[in-house]
mmCIF file of C-alpha atoms and ligand atoms in Angstrom:
data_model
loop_
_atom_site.group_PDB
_atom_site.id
_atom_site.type_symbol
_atom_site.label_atom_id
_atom_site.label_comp_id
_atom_site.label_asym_id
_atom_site.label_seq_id
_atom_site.Cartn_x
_atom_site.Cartn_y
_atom_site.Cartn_z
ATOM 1 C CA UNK A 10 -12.335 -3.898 -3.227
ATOM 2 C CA UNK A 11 -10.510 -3.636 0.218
ATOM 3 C CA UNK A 12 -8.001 -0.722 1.112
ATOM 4 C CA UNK A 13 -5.214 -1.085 3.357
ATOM 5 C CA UNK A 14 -6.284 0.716 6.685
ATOM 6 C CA UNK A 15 -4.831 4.654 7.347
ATOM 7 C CA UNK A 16 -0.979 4.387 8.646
ATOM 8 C CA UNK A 17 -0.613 6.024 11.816
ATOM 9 C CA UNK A 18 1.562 8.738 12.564
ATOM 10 C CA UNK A 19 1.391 10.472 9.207
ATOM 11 C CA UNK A 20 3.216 13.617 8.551
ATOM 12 C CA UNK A 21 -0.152 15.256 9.159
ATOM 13 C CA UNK A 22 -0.795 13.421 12.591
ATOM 14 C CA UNK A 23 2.638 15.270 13.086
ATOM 15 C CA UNK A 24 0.951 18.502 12.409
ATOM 16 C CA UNK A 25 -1.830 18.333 14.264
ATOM 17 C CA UNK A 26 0.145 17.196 17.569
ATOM 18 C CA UNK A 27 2.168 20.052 16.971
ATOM 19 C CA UNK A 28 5.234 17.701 16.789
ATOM 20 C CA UNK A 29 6.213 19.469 13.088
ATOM 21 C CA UNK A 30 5.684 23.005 12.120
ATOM 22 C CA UNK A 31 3.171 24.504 9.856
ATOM 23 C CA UNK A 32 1.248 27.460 8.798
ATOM 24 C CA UNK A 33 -1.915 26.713 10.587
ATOM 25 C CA UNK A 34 -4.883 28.919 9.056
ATOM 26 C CA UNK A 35 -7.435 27.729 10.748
ATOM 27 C CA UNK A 36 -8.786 25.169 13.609
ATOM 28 C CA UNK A 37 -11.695 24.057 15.308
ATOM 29 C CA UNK A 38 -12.915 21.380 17.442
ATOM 30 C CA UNK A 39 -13.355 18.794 14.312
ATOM 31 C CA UNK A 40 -10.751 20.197 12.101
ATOM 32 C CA UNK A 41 -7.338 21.511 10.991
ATOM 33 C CA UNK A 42 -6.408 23.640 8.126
ATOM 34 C CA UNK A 43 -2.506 24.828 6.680
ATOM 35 C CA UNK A 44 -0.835 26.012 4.041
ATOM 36 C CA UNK A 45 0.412 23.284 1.646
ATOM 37 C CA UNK A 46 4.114 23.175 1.954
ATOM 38 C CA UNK A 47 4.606 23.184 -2.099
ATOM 39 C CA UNK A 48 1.486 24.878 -3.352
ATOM 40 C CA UNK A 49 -0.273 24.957 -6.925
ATOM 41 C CA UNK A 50 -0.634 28.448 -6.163
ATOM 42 C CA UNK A 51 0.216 30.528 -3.390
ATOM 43 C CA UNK A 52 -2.776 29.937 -0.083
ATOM 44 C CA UNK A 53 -3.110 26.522 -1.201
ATOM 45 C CA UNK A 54 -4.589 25.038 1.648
ATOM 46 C CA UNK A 55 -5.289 21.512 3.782
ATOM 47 C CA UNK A 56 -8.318 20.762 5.412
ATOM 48 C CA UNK A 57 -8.011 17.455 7.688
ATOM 49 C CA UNK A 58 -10.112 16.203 9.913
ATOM 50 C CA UNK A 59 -8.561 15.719 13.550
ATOM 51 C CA UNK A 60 -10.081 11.946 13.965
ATOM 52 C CA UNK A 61 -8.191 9.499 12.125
ATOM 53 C CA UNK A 62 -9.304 8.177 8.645
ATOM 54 C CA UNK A 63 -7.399 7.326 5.377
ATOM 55 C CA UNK A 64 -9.235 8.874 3.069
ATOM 56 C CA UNK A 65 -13.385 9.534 1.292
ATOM 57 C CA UNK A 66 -13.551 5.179 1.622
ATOM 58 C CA UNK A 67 -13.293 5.243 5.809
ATOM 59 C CA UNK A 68 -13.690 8.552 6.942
ATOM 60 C CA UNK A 69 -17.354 9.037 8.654
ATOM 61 C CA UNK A 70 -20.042 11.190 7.881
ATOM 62 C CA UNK A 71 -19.763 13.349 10.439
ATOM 63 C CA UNK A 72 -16.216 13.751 10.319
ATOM 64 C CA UNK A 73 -17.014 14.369 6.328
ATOM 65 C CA UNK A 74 -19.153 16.760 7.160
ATOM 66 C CA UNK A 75 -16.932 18.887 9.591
ATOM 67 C CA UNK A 76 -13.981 18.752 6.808
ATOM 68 C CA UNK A 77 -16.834 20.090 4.458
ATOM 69 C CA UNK A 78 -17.980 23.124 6.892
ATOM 70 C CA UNK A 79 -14.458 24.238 7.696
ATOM 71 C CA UNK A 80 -13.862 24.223 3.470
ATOM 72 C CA UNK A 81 -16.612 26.328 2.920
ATOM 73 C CA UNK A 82 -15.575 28.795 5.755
ATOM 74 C CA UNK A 83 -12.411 29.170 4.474
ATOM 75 C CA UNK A 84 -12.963 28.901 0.496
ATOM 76 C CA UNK A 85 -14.133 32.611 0.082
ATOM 77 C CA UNK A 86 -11.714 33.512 2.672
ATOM 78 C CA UNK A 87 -8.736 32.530 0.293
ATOM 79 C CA UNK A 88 -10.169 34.029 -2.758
ATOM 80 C CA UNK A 89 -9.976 37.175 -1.184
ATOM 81 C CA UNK A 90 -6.734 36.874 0.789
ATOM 82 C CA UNK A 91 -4.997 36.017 -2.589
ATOM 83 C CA UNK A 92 -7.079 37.836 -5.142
ATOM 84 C CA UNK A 93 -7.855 34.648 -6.615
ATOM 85 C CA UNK A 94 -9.941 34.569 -9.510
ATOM 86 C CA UNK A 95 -11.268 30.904 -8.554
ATOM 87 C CA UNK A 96 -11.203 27.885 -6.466
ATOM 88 C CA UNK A 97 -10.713 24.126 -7.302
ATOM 89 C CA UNK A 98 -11.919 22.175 -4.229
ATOM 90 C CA UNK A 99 -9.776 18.749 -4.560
ATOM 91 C CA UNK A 100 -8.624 15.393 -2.897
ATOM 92 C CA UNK A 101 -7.041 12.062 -3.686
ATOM 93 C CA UNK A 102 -7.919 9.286 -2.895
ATOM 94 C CA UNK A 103 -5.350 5.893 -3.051
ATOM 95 C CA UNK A 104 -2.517 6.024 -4.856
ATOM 96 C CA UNK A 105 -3.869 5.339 -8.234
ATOM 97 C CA UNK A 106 -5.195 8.668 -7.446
ATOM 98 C CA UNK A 107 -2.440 10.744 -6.654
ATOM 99 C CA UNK A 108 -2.626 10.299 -2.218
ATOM 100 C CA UNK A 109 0.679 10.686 -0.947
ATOM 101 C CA UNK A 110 -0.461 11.133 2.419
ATOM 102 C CA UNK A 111 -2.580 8.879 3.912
ATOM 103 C CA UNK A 112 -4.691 10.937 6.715
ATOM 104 C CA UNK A 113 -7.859 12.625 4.895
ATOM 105 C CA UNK A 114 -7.354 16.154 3.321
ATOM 106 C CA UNK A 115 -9.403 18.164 1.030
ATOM 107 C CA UNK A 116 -7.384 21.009 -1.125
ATOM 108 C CA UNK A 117 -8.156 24.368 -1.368
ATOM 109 C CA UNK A 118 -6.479 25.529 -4.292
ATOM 110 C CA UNK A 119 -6.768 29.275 -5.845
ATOM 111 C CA UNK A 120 -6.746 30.049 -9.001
ATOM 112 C CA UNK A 121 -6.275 32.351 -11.862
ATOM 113 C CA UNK A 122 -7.028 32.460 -15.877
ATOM 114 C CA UNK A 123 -4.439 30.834 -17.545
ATOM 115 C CA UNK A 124 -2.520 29.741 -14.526
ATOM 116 C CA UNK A 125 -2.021 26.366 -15.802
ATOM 117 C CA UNK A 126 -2.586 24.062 -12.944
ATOM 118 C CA UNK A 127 -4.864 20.742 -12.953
ATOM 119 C CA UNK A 128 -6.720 20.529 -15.820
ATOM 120 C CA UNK A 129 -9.159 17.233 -16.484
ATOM 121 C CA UNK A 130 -8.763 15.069 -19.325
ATOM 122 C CA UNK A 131 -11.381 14.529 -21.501
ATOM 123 C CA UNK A 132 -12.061 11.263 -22.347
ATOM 124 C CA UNK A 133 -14.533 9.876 -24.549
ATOM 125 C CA UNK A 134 -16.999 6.776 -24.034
ATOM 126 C CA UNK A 135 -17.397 4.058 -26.399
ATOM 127 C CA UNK A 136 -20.487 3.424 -27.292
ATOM 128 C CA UNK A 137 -22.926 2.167 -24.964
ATOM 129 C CA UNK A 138 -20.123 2.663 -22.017
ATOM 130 C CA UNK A 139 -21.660 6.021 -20.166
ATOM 131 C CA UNK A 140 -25.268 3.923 -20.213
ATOM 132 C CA UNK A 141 -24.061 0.859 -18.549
ATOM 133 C CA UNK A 142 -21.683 2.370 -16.030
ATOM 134 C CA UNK A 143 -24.968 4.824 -15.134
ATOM 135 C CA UNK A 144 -26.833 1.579 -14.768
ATOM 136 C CA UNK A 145 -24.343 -0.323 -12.573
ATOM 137 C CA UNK A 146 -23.562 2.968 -10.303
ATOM 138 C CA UNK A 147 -27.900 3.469 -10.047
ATOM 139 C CA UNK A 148 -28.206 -0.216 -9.213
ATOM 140 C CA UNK A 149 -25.436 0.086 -6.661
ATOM 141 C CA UNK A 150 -26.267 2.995 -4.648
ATOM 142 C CA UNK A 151 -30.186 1.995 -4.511
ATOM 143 C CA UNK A 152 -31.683 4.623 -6.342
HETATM 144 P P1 5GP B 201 -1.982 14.333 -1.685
HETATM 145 O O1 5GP B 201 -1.198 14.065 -2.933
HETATM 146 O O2 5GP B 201 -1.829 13.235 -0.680
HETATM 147 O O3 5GP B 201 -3.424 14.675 -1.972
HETATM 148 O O4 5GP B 201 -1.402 15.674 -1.100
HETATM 149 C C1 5GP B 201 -0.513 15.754 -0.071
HETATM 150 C C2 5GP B 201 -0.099 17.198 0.008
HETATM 151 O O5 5GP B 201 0.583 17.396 1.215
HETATM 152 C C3 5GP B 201 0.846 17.627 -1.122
HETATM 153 O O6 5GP B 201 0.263 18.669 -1.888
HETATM 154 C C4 5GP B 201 2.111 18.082 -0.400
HETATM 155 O O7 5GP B 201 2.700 19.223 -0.954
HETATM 156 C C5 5GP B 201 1.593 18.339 1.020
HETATM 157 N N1 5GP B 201 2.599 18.095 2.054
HETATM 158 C C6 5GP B 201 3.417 17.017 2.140
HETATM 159 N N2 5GP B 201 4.197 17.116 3.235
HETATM 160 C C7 5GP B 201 3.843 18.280 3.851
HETATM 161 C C8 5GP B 201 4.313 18.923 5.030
HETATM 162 O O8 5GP B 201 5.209 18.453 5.734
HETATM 163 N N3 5GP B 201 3.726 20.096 5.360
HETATM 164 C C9 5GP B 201 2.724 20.657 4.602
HETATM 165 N N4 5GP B 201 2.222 21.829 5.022
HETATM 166 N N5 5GP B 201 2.281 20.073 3.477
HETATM 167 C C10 5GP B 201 2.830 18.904 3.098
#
């Protein structure tokens, strides 16, 4: 399956050329971090990377990898600067999976018991179903 390419000039492109404001946490060489303007909790935070990609299906491994050091940096960080009593580490990817915008971004989202926010949905396989998707995704990736 093919995916549209990234659109330029995202509202995060904005941010990172300074062009909009936003509460900027954290930023190195590789990578960006803010505050989510409507949070699931309070220090919900954005990690993007500063070279352009869409999302997990064109961003490169090192730029991957960058995103992934600055989320561990700041992860434990957040706990403790909002007494959070846990972490969900998300991101979207295409619409059918919630992406709004369309530069890469991992959330950092505290969280507390009972809070409410994301929870999965349980589905259930039909029989035989968990097997042959293992088989096709083993197959695939070569291993
Ligand atoms: P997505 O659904 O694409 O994974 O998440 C996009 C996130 O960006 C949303 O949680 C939304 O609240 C956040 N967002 C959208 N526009 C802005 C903005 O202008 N500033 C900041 N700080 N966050 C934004």
């Amino acid at each position: 399956m093919r995916y549209p390419v990234r659109m330029d000039d995202t509202i995060f492109d904005k941010i990172l050329k300074r062009e909009i404001p936003a509460e900027i946490v954290y930023e190195d060489e590789e990578t960006l971090a803010f505050l989510d303007i409507a949070p699931n909790n309070p220090g919900h935070t954005l990690v993007i990377p500063k070279a352009p990609s869409r999302n997990i299906f064109d961003i490169s491994e090192s730029s991957w990898l960058a995103v992934m050091k600055t989320v561990r940096l700041l992860a434990p960080v957040i706990r403790e600067a909002v007494g959070a009593e846990g972490i969900n580490i998300a991101m979207n990817n295409e619409r059918a999976a919630d992406q709004e915008v369309f530069h890469t971004h991992v959330h950092i989202i505290p969280r507390y018991h009972g809070d409410g926010v994301l929870s999965f949905t349980k589905k259930k396989y039909a029989e035989g179903e968990m097997a042959t998707v293992a088989n096709k995704i083993r197959t695939m990736v070569g291993s």
